Amino acid sequence: MLGNVRGRKSSREKILDAAAELVAEIGAGRLTLDAVAERAGLSKGGLLYNFPSKDALLQAMIQRMIDQVSDAKESLRAQMAPGPNLEARLVATTLLNMCCGGKMQEVATGLMVASAENPRLLDPVRGVISATLEQVKANSDDLDAALLGWLAVEGLSNLEMHNLSPFSDQDRERIVQAINRLLTKGIAK
Amino acid sequence: MLGNVRGRKSSREKILDAAAELVAEIGAGRLTLDAVAERAGLSKGGLLYNFPSKDALLQAMIQRMIDQVSDAKESLRAQMAPGPNLEARLVATTLLNMCCGGKMQEVATGLMVASAENPRLLDPVRGVISATLEQVKANSDDLDAALLGWLAVEGLSNLEMHNLSPFSDQDRERIVQAINRLLTKGIAK
DNA sequence: GTCTATATCAAGATAGAC
DNA sequence: GTCTATCTTGATATAGAC
């Protein structure tokens, strides 16, 4: 896992990059080991040395995705403006940033593959979401607003993940501002 | 299509039922024509007479799903309490009802299959979502609240679709009430 | 309109050389 | 650690009988 501070990417990482790209390009249901091997620049044998089965590859994709979101969230934590519903604003900002940057596509498609081929691969994701709920609950001044803001971000992310979003850039900007307003000011009484 | 007011279900419908059940049970990526045929009580040849390809079957699944949601929404319209953001409340109530009843599982998995195997199958869904946005925009007293409420419902539905929801029954009830409050009272100033 | 039988092919996985 | 070659399975789709 470690030991790659300098030097080129390990095969493992090249493979994971290739798989993520492919899922985004050709769809989750069409991800094959042949295609991943070709994209990563090695043979199917070499691929299967690194990941002994397709399930193992998918599992690693999911885990890397979780780690990326988690890292992004934690590095954002220091920069967040103080105020109410901190945890919910942190989650919201992280997800909204990743959607924009195109990184979310990878997240999305990883989820798709997983739940299509083997729903149990989503177990780690379940864990993260449960933990997030606990954190949001423990760190919210207005729980209703925090949960709604979080869910709205989830909804927007999901639409964008599947290329189903009907929103223009202006719409989206308006929505993001509305979410922030909800998280800082709450629902009307 | 018509001509089945009385009498037992057409083969077409038995097949679509079987496919929907199977996707919910074994996952989208494992839906095979053999399994559908067996569940529907006919042979693979008989299945392929009704739907000449797997894509045709998936397309019909998506379309039926869209029609079911649309029908549910329209039959709810008459019963909706008057008030602000009518269209958004209508969409929200429809989706939240379907989630609960388990019907949403079918919706979800239909989407999964589609986007996993052939993203273009989601084109009709894109159309519905765009149309919904237009209706919500045209019929909202508080557009920010309407969009946020809609997105929160989407977020909750999506989590439940993938069995990722971390919410207890109490949590969920609280969230549903908060969404209704948001849609009727808006965001705090 | 539904059946059986079969063609065809793609994909995951294994074995052993280098 | 990576390669080539091969095995095996399972799935879509076709052809033609009933």
Short mmCIF file of C-alpha atoms (C1' of nucleotides) in Angstrom, two decimals:
data_model
loop_
_atom_site.label_atom_id
_atom_site.label_comp_id
_atom_site.label_asym_id
_atom_site.label_seq_id
_atom_site.Cartn_x
_atom_site.Cartn_y
_atom_site.Cartn_z
CA MET A 1 0.00 0.00 0.00
CA LEU A 2 2.70 2.47 1.03
CA GLY A 3 6.21 2.80 -0.29
CA ASN A 4 5.24 4.79 -3.37
CA VAL A 5 6.02 8.28 -2.20
CA ARG A 6 8.43 8.67 -5.11
CA GLY A 7 8.51 6.79 -8.35
CA ARG A 8 5.76 5.97 -10.80
CA LYS A 9 2.36 4.66 -9.89
CA SER A 10 2.04 1.10 -8.78
CA SER A 11 0.25 -1.34 -11.03
CA ARG A 12 -2.55 -1.42 -8.54
CA GLU A 13 -3.18 2.27 -8.93
CA LYS A 14 -2.85 2.22 -12.68
CA ILE A 15 -5.44 -0.53 -12.75
CA LEU A 16 -7.82 1.34 -10.46
CA ASP A 17 -7.45 4.49 -12.56
CA ALA A 18 -8.14 2.55 -15.73
CA ALA A 19 -11.20 0.87 -14.26
CA ALA A 20 -12.63 4.16 -13.03
CA GLU A 21 -12.13 5.80 -16.42
CA LEU A 22 -13.70 2.89 -18.24
CA VAL A 23 -16.76 2.79 -16.07
CA ALA A 24 -17.28 6.48 -16.74
CA GLU A 25 -16.84 5.97 -20.47
CA ILE A 26 -18.61 2.76 -21.33
CA GLY A 27 -20.92 2.16 -18.39
CA ALA A 28 -20.83 -0.04 -15.38
CA GLY A 29 -22.42 -3.06 -16.96
CA ARG A 30 -19.79 -3.22 -19.66
CA LEU A 31 -16.72 -3.14 -17.49
CA THR A 32 -14.68 -6.21 -18.42
CA LEU A 33 -11.34 -7.42 -17.20
CA ASP A 34 -10.03 -7.42 -20.76
CA ALA A 35 -10.86 -3.76 -21.18
CA VAL A 36 -9.36 -2.82 -17.83
CA ALA A 37 -6.16 -4.70 -18.59
CA GLU A 38 -5.78 -3.08 -21.98
CA ARG A 39 -6.41 0.42 -20.62
CA ALA A 40 -4.01 -0.12 -17.73
CA GLY A 41 -1.34 -1.34 -20.12
CA LEU A 42 -0.94 -4.90 -18.99
CA SER A 43 -2.35 -8.31 -19.72
CA LYS A 44 -5.31 -9.99 -18.15
CA GLY A 45 -2.92 -12.31 -16.33
CA GLY A 46 -1.09 -9.35 -14.88
CA LEU A 47 -4.35 -7.79 -13.84
CA LEU A 48 -5.50 -10.95 -12.12
CA TYR A 49 -2.22 -11.15 -10.26
CA ASN A 50 -2.99 -7.79 -8.64
CA PHE A 51 -6.70 -8.44 -8.12
CA PRO A 52 -7.45 -12.16 -7.97
CA SER A 53 -11.07 -11.69 -9.05
CA LYS A 54 -13.35 -9.07 -10.50
CA ASP A 55 -15.04 -8.74 -7.14
CA ALA A 56 -11.71 -7.91 -5.55
CA LEU A 57 -11.19 -5.17 -8.12
CA LEU A 58 -14.64 -3.72 -7.54
CA GLN A 59 -14.12 -3.82 -3.80
CA ALA A 60 -10.90 -1.85 -4.14
CA MET A 61 -12.63 0.68 -6.41
CA ILE A 62 -15.31 1.27 -3.81
CA GLN A 63 -12.80 1.61 -1.01
CA ARG A 64 -10.67 4.09 -2.92
CA MET A 65 -13.78 6.12 -3.70
CA ILE A 66 -14.72 6.21 -0.01
CA ASP A 67 -11.21 7.28 0.94
CA GLN A 68 -11.19 10.06 -1.64
CA VAL A 69 -14.45 11.53 -0.38
CA SER A 70 -13.31 11.20 3.20
CA ASP A 71 -9.97 12.88 2.50
CA ALA A 72 -11.65 15.72 0.62
CA LYS A 73 -14.00 16.26 3.53
CA GLU A 74 -11.28 16.33 6.14
CA SER A 75 -9.06 18.71 4.22
CA LEU A 76 -12.05 21.02 3.85
CA ARG A 77 -12.83 20.96 7.54
CA ALA A 78 -10.15 23.46 8.48
CA GLN A 79 -11.36 25.99 5.91
CA MET A 80 -15.03 25.91 6.79
CA ALA A 81 -16.55 29.12 8.07
CA PRO A 82 -17.78 28.65 11.63
CA GLY A 83 -21.52 28.66 12.12
CA PRO A 84 -24.47 26.36 12.63
CA ASN A 85 -24.80 22.82 11.25
CA LEU A 86 -21.11 22.56 10.60
CA GLU A 87 -21.01 18.86 9.81
CA ALA A 88 -23.90 19.07 7.36
CA ARG A 89 -22.33 22.04 5.61
CA LEU A 90 -19.08 20.12 5.40
CA VAL A 91 -20.72 17.11 3.80
CA ALA A 92 -22.72 19.30 1.46
CA THR A 93 -19.73 21.32 0.30
CA THR A 94 -17.62 18.24 -0.23
CA LEU A 95 -20.19 16.47 -2.36
CA LEU A 96 -21.08 19.56 -4.35
CA ASN A 97 -17.42 20.19 -5.13
CA MET A 98 -16.86 16.64 -6.30
CA CYS A 99 -19.91 16.70 -8.54
CA CYS A 100 -18.60 19.75 -10.33
CA GLY A 101 -15.07 18.55 -10.80
CA GLY A 102 -16.25 15.43 -12.58
CA LYS A 103 -14.80 13.32 -9.79
CA MET A 104 -18.31 12.38 -8.86
CA GLN A 105 -18.78 10.53 -12.08
CA GLU A 106 -16.27 8.04 -10.80
CA VAL A 107 -18.03 7.82 -7.49
CA ALA A 108 -21.35 7.32 -9.16
CA THR A 109 -20.32 4.68 -11.55
CA GLY A 110 -18.45 2.82 -8.86
CA LEU A 111 -21.67 2.60 -6.95
CA MET A 112 -23.52 1.50 -10.03
CA VAL A 113 -21.20 -1.35 -10.82
CA ALA A 114 -21.21 -2.48 -7.28
CA SER A 115 -24.90 -2.60 -6.70
CA ALA A 116 -25.53 -4.05 -10.13
CA GLU A 117 -23.12 -6.91 -9.79
CA ASN A 118 -23.04 -7.56 -6.08
CA PRO A 119 -25.08 -5.49 -3.63
CA ARG A 120 -22.89 -6.59 -0.74
CA LEU A 121 -20.04 -4.55 -2.18
CA LEU A 122 -21.94 -1.51 -0.98
CA ASP A 123 -21.61 -2.55 2.67
CA PRO A 124 -18.66 -0.20 3.32
CA VAL A 125 -20.68 2.64 1.83
CA ARG A 126 -23.51 1.85 4.20
CA GLY A 127 -21.06 2.17 7.05
CA VAL A 128 -19.87 5.57 5.91
CA ILE A 129 -23.40 6.88 5.52
CA SER A 130 -24.44 5.68 8.94
CA ALA A 131 -21.37 7.28 10.48
CA THR A 132 -22.14 10.50 8.66
CA LEU A 133 -25.65 10.52 10.04
CA GLU A 134 -24.29 10.13 13.56
CA GLN A 135 -21.87 13.00 13.06
CA VAL A 136 -24.56 15.22 11.59
CA LYS A 137 -26.89 14.41 14.45
CA ALA A 138 -24.22 15.10 17.03
CA ASN A 139 -23.20 18.38 15.47
CA SER A 140 -26.35 20.18 14.37
CA ASP A 141 -28.09 23.20 15.78
CA ASP A 142 -31.13 22.58 13.58
CA LEU A 143 -31.41 18.90 12.81
CA ASP A 144 -34.34 19.25 10.41
CA ALA A 145 -32.47 21.75 8.29
CA ALA A 146 -29.27 19.72 8.46
CA LEU A 147 -30.96 16.53 7.28
CA LEU A 148 -32.88 18.29 4.52
CA GLY A 149 -29.78 20.05 3.29
CA TRP A 150 -27.85 16.82 3.25
CA LEU A 151 -30.62 15.01 1.43
CA ALA A 152 -30.96 17.77 -1.14
CA VAL A 153 -27.27 17.47 -1.88
CA GLU A 154 -27.66 13.73 -2.19
CA GLY A 155 -30.53 14.25 -4.60
CA LEU A 156 -28.63 16.69 -6.76
CA SER A 157 -25.53 14.49 -6.74
CA ASN A 158 -27.53 11.48 -7.74
CA LEU A 159 -29.14 13.24 -10.65
CA GLU A 160 -25.78 14.49 -11.84
CA MET A 161 -24.22 11.08 -11.35
CA HIS A 162 -26.65 9.52 -13.76
CA ASN A 163 -26.60 12.43 -16.17
CA LEU A 164 -30.24 13.04 -15.33
CA SER A 165 -29.93 16.59 -14.03
CA PRO A 166 -32.32 18.98 -15.79
CA PHE A 167 -30.71 22.02 -14.21
CA SER A 168 -28.92 24.81 -16.05
CA ASP A 169 -25.79 26.33 -14.54
CA GLN A 170 -27.94 29.17 -13.24
CA ASP A 171 -30.43 26.73 -11.72
CA ARG A 172 -27.61 24.87 -10.06
CA GLU A 173 -26.02 28.00 -8.64
CA ARG A 174 -29.37 29.03 -7.24
CA ILE A 175 -29.87 25.63 -5.66
CA VAL A 176 -26.43 25.60 -4.07
CA GLN A 177 -27.10 28.99 -2.54
CA ALA A 178 -30.50 27.85 -1.32
CA ILE A 179 -28.96 24.82 0.34
CA ASN A 180 -26.45 27.03 2.13
CA ARG A 181 -29.21 29.34 3.20
CA LEU A 182 -31.22 26.41 4.52
CA LEU A 183 -28.23 25.11 6.46
CA THR A 184 -27.40 28.45 8.00
CA LYS A 185 -30.87 29.88 8.56
CA GLY A 186 -33.19 26.89 8.84
CA ILE A 187 -36.78 26.30 7.80
CA ALA A 188 -39.34 29.05 8.29
CA LYS A 189 -41.44 28.70 11.44
CA MET B 1 -51.62 -2.94 -25.83
CA LEU B 2 -55.31 -2.61 -25.06
CA GLY B 3 -58.00 -5.28 -25.15
CA ASN B 4 -57.21 -6.69 -21.72
CA VAL B 5 -59.85 -5.01 -19.63
CA ARG B 6 -61.15 -8.42 -18.58
CA GLY B 7 -59.33 -11.70 -18.65
CA ARG B 8 -55.93 -12.66 -17.36
CA LYS B 9 -52.77 -10.71 -17.82
CA SER B 10 -51.15 -10.68 -21.20
CA SER B 11 -47.83 -12.44 -21.62
CA ARG B 12 -46.24 -9.05 -22.01
CA GLU B 13 -47.35 -8.01 -18.56
CA LYS B 14 -46.47 -11.29 -16.95
CA ILE B 15 -43.00 -10.93 -18.41
CA LEU B 16 -42.61 -7.36 -17.19
CA ASP B 17 -43.78 -8.36 -13.72
CA ALA B 18 -41.34 -11.23 -13.64
CA ALA B 19 -38.45 -9.06 -14.77
CA ALA B 20 -39.22 -6.40 -12.17
CA GLU B 21 -39.41 -8.98 -9.39
CA LEU B 22 -36.17 -10.58 -10.44
CA VAL B 23 -34.25 -7.36 -10.59
CA ALA B 24 -35.38 -6.61 -7.06
CA GLU B 25 -34.38 -10.07 -5.89
CA ILE B 26 -31.11 -10.85 -7.59
CA GLY B 27 -29.84 -7.48 -8.74
CA ALA B 28 -29.76 -5.68 -11.99
CA GLY B 29 -26.52 -7.11 -13.26
CA ARG B 30 -27.78 -10.65 -12.95
CA LEU B 31 -31.02 -10.29 -14.85
CA THR B 32 -30.98 -12.93 -17.57
CA LEU B 33 -33.53 -13.86 -20.17
CA ASP B 34 -33.52 -17.44 -18.90
CA ALA B 35 -34.47 -16.30 -15.42
CA VAL B 36 -37.17 -13.97 -16.71
CA ALA B 37 -38.67 -16.66 -18.91
CA GLU B 38 -38.73 -19.19 -16.10
CA ARG B 39 -40.31 -16.73 -13.65
CA ALA B 40 -42.90 -15.63 -16.19
CA GLY B 41 -43.82 -19.24 -16.91
CA LEU B 42 -42.79 -19.54 -20.52
CA SER B 43 -39.77 -20.51 -22.54
CA LYS B 44 -37.01 -18.28 -23.73
CA GLY B 45 -38.39 -18.56 -27.24
CA GLY B 46 -41.75 -17.33 -26.04
CA LEU B 47 -40.12 -14.47 -24.23
CA LEU B 48 -38.17 -13.42 -27.29
CA TYR B 49 -41.34 -13.48 -29.35
CA ASN B 50 -42.79 -10.78 -27.10
CA PHE B 51 -39.58 -8.78 -26.74
CA PRO B 52 -37.22 -9.38 -29.62
CA SER B 53 -34.15 -8.43 -27.60
CA LYS B 54 -33.08 -7.77 -24.06
CA ASP B 55 -32.86 -4.08 -24.85
CA ALA B 56 -36.49 -4.09 -25.92
CA LEU B 57 -37.44 -5.69 -22.63
CA LEU B 58 -35.47 -3.14 -20.62
CA GLN B 59 -36.99 -0.31 -22.61
CA ALA B 60 -40.47 -1.57 -21.82
CA MET B 61 -39.58 -1.89 -18.14
CA ILE B 62 -38.46 1.73 -18.02
CA GLN B 63 -41.54 2.94 -19.83
CA ARG B 64 -43.91 1.06 -17.54
CA MET B 65 -42.09 2.47 -14.54
CA ILE B 66 -42.51 5.99 -15.89
CA ASP B 67 -46.20 5.40 -16.54
CA GLN B 68 -46.76 4.05 -13.04
CA VAL B 69 -45.19 7.07 -11.39
CA SER B 70 -47.09 9.40 -13.68
CA ASP B 71 -50.40 7.66 -13.01
CA ALA B 72 -49.82 7.72 -9.26
CA LYS B 73 -49.07 11.41 -9.42
CA GLU B 74 -52.14 12.28 -11.43
CA SER B 75 -54.51 10.29 -9.26
CA LEU B 76 -53.08 12.05 -6.24
CA ARG B 77 -53.57 15.50 -7.75
CA ALA B 78 -57.28 15.67 -6.95
CA GLN B 79 -56.70 14.82 -3.28
CA MET B 80 -53.92 17.31 -2.60
CA ALA B 81 -54.65 20.00 -0.07
CA PRO B 82 -54.54 23.40 -1.71
CA GLY B 83 -51.64 25.62 -0.77
CA PRO B 84 -48.27 26.81 -1.99
CA ASN B 85 -45.83 24.84 -4.17
CA LEU B 86 -48.54 22.45 -5.26
CA GLU B 87 -46.57 20.71 -7.97
CA ALA B 88 -43.54 20.14 -5.77
CA ARG B 89 -45.73 18.76 -2.99
CA LEU B 90 -47.38 16.48 -5.50
CA VAL B 91 -44.07 15.09 -6.74
CA ALA B 92 -42.77 14.73 -3.20
CA THR B 93 -45.83 12.89 -1.93
CA THR B 94 -45.91 10.57 -4.91
CA LEU B 95 -42.28 9.56 -4.58
CA LEU B 96 -42.42 9.19 -0.81
CA ASN B 97 -45.49 6.97 -1.08
CA MET B 98 -43.86 4.72 -3.65
CA CYS B 99 -40.72 4.37 -1.58
CA CYS B 100 -42.72 3.12 1.36
CA GLY B 101 -44.89 0.71 -0.54
CA GLY B 102 -41.90 -1.07 -1.96
CA LYS B 103 -42.91 -0.05 -5.44
CA MET B 104 -39.86 2.14 -5.55
CA GLN B 105 -37.59 -0.84 -5.43
CA GLU B 106 -38.86 -1.70 -8.86
CA VAL B 107 -38.32 1.82 -10.06
CA ALA B 108 -34.84 1.91 -8.65
CA THR B 109 -33.72 -1.35 -10.04
CA GLY B 110 -35.17 -0.52 -13.42
CA LEU B 111 -32.97 2.52 -13.47
CA MET B 112 -30.02 0.47 -12.37
CA VAL B 113 -30.33 -2.07 -15.10
CA ALA B 114 -30.80 0.59 -17.66
CA SER B 115 -27.88 2.76 -16.83
CA ALA B 116 -25.65 -0.21 -16.24
CA GLU B 117 -26.35 -1.89 -19.54
CA ASN B 118 -27.21 0.98 -21.80
CA PRO B 119 -27.29 4.59 -20.60
CA ARG B 120 -29.41 5.63 -23.56
CA LEU B 121 -32.30 3.67 -22.10
CA LEU B 122 -32.58 6.46 -19.55
CA ASP B 123 -33.48 9.02 -22.22
CA PRO B 124 -37.23 8.82 -21.50
CA VAL B 125 -36.49 9.37 -17.82
CA ARG B 126 -34.51 12.47 -18.70
CA GLY B 127 -37.56 13.76 -20.53
CA VAL B 128 -39.83 13.21 -17.55
CA ILE B 129 -37.46 14.95 -15.18
CA SER B 130 -37.11 17.95 -17.45
CA ALA B 131 -40.87 18.19 -17.78
CA THR B 132 -41.24 17.96 -14.02
CA LEU B 133 -38.81 20.81 -13.55
CA GLU B 134 -40.84 22.97 -15.94
CA GLN B 135 -44.04 22.17 -14.06
CA VAL B 136 -42.47 22.88 -10.70
CA LYS B 137 -41.05 26.15 -11.96
CA ALA B 138 -44.40 27.20 -13.44
CA ASN B 139 -46.30 26.34 -10.32
CA SER B 140 -44.29 27.45 -7.32
CA ASP B 141 -44.76 30.28 -4.91
CA ASP B 142 -41.29 29.77 -3.47
CA LEU B 143 -39.03 28.24 -6.07
CA ASP B 144 -36.06 27.75 -3.75
CA ALA B 145 -38.14 25.80 -1.28
CA ALA B 146 -39.82 23.83 -4.06
CA LEU B 147 -36.52 22.77 -5.62
CA LEU B 148 -34.95 21.90 -2.28
CA GLY B 149 -37.95 19.87 -1.24
CA TRP B 150 -37.94 18.01 -4.51
CA LEU B 151 -34.21 17.33 -4.28
CA ALA B 152 -34.48 16.15 -0.68
CA VAL B 153 -37.12 13.65 -1.77
CA GLU B 154 -34.89 12.54 -4.59
CA GLY B 155 -32.04 12.08 -2.15
CA LEU B 156 -34.11 10.05 0.27
CA SER B 157 -35.58 7.95 -2.53
CA ASN B 158 -32.16 7.23 -3.92
CA LEU B 159 -30.79 6.10 -0.60
CA GLU B 160 -33.77 3.84 -0.08
CA MET B 161 -33.53 2.54 -3.61
CA HIS B 162 -30.04 1.27 -3.01
CA ASN B 163 -30.76 0.08 0.52
CA LEU B 164 -28.34 2.71 1.77
CA SER B 165 -30.73 4.63 3.99
CA PRO B 166 -29.38 5.00 7.52
CA PHE B 167 -32.66 6.38 8.82
CA SER B 168 -34.90 4.77 11.41
CA ASP B 169 -38.66 4.92 11.00
CA GLN B 170 -38.69 7.84 13.41
CA ASP B 171 -35.95 9.63 11.49
CA ARG B 172 -37.87 9.12 8.28
CA GLU B 173 -41.12 10.40 9.71
CA ARG B 174 -39.33 13.45 10.98
CA ILE B 175 -37.76 14.06 7.58
CA VAL B 176 -41.06 13.71 5.74
CA GLN B 177 -42.65 16.25 8.04
CA ALA B 178 -39.70 18.60 7.62
CA ILE B 179 -40.02 18.37 3.84
CA ASN B 180 -43.68 19.25 4.07
CA ARG B 181 -42.88 22.15 6.34
CA LEU B 182 -40.24 23.37 3.93
CA LEU B 183 -42.65 23.17 1.01
CA THR B 184 -45.46 24.98 2.81
CA LYS B 185 -43.48 27.53 4.84
CA GLY B 186 -40.22 28.04 2.95
CA ILE B 187 -36.68 28.75 4.09
CA ALA B 188 -36.10 31.16 6.97
CA LYS B 189 -35.23 34.71 5.88
"C1'" DG C 1 -47.81 -17.67 -30.07
"C1'" DT C 2 -44.95 -20.79 -27.93
"C1'" DC C 3 -41.66 -24.58 -27.91
"C1'" DT C 4 -36.87 -27.11 -28.47
"C1'" DA C 5 -32.46 -27.13 -30.08
"C1'" DT C 6 -28.51 -25.01 -31.23
"C1'" DA C 7 -25.21 -21.48 -32.92
"C1'" DT C 8 -22.24 -18.05 -31.32
"C1'" DC C 9 -19.72 -15.43 -28.43
"C1'" DA C 10 -17.93 -13.00 -24.62
"C1'" DA C 11 -16.15 -13.07 -20.10
"C1'" DG C 12 -14.09 -14.73 -15.79
"C1'" DA C 13 -10.69 -17.59 -14.25
"C1'" DT C 14 -6.60 -21.08 -14.31
"C1'" DA C 15 -1.94 -23.02 -15.48
"C1'" DG C 16 2.39 -22.75 -16.41
"C1'" DA C 17 6.27 -20.42 -19.07
"C1'" DC C 18 9.45 -16.56 -18.67
"C1'" DG D 1 5.32 -9.76 -11.44
"C1'" DT D 2 3.80 -10.29 -15.91
"C1'" DC D 3 2.78 -12.93 -20.12
"C1'" DT D 4 0.30 -16.38 -23.37
"C1'" DA D 5 -2.74 -19.93 -23.97
"C1'" DT D 6 -6.61 -22.38 -22.68
"C1'" DC D 7 -10.68 -23.97 -20.13
"C1'" DT D 8 -15.42 -23.35 -18.78
"C1'" DT D 9 -19.51 -21.22 -18.24
"C1'" DG D 10 -23.35 -18.74 -19.07
"C1'" DA D 11 -25.99 -15.65 -21.92
"C1'" DT D 12 -28.06 -13.63 -26.21
"C1'" DA D 13 -30.08 -14.74 -30.19
"C1'" DT D 14 -31.67 -17.68 -34.30
"C1'" DA D 15 -34.11 -21.43 -36.83
"C1'" DG D 16 -37.54 -24.12 -37.50
"C1'" DA D 17 -41.09 -27.52 -35.57
"C1'" DC D 18 -45.73 -27.66 -33.50
#
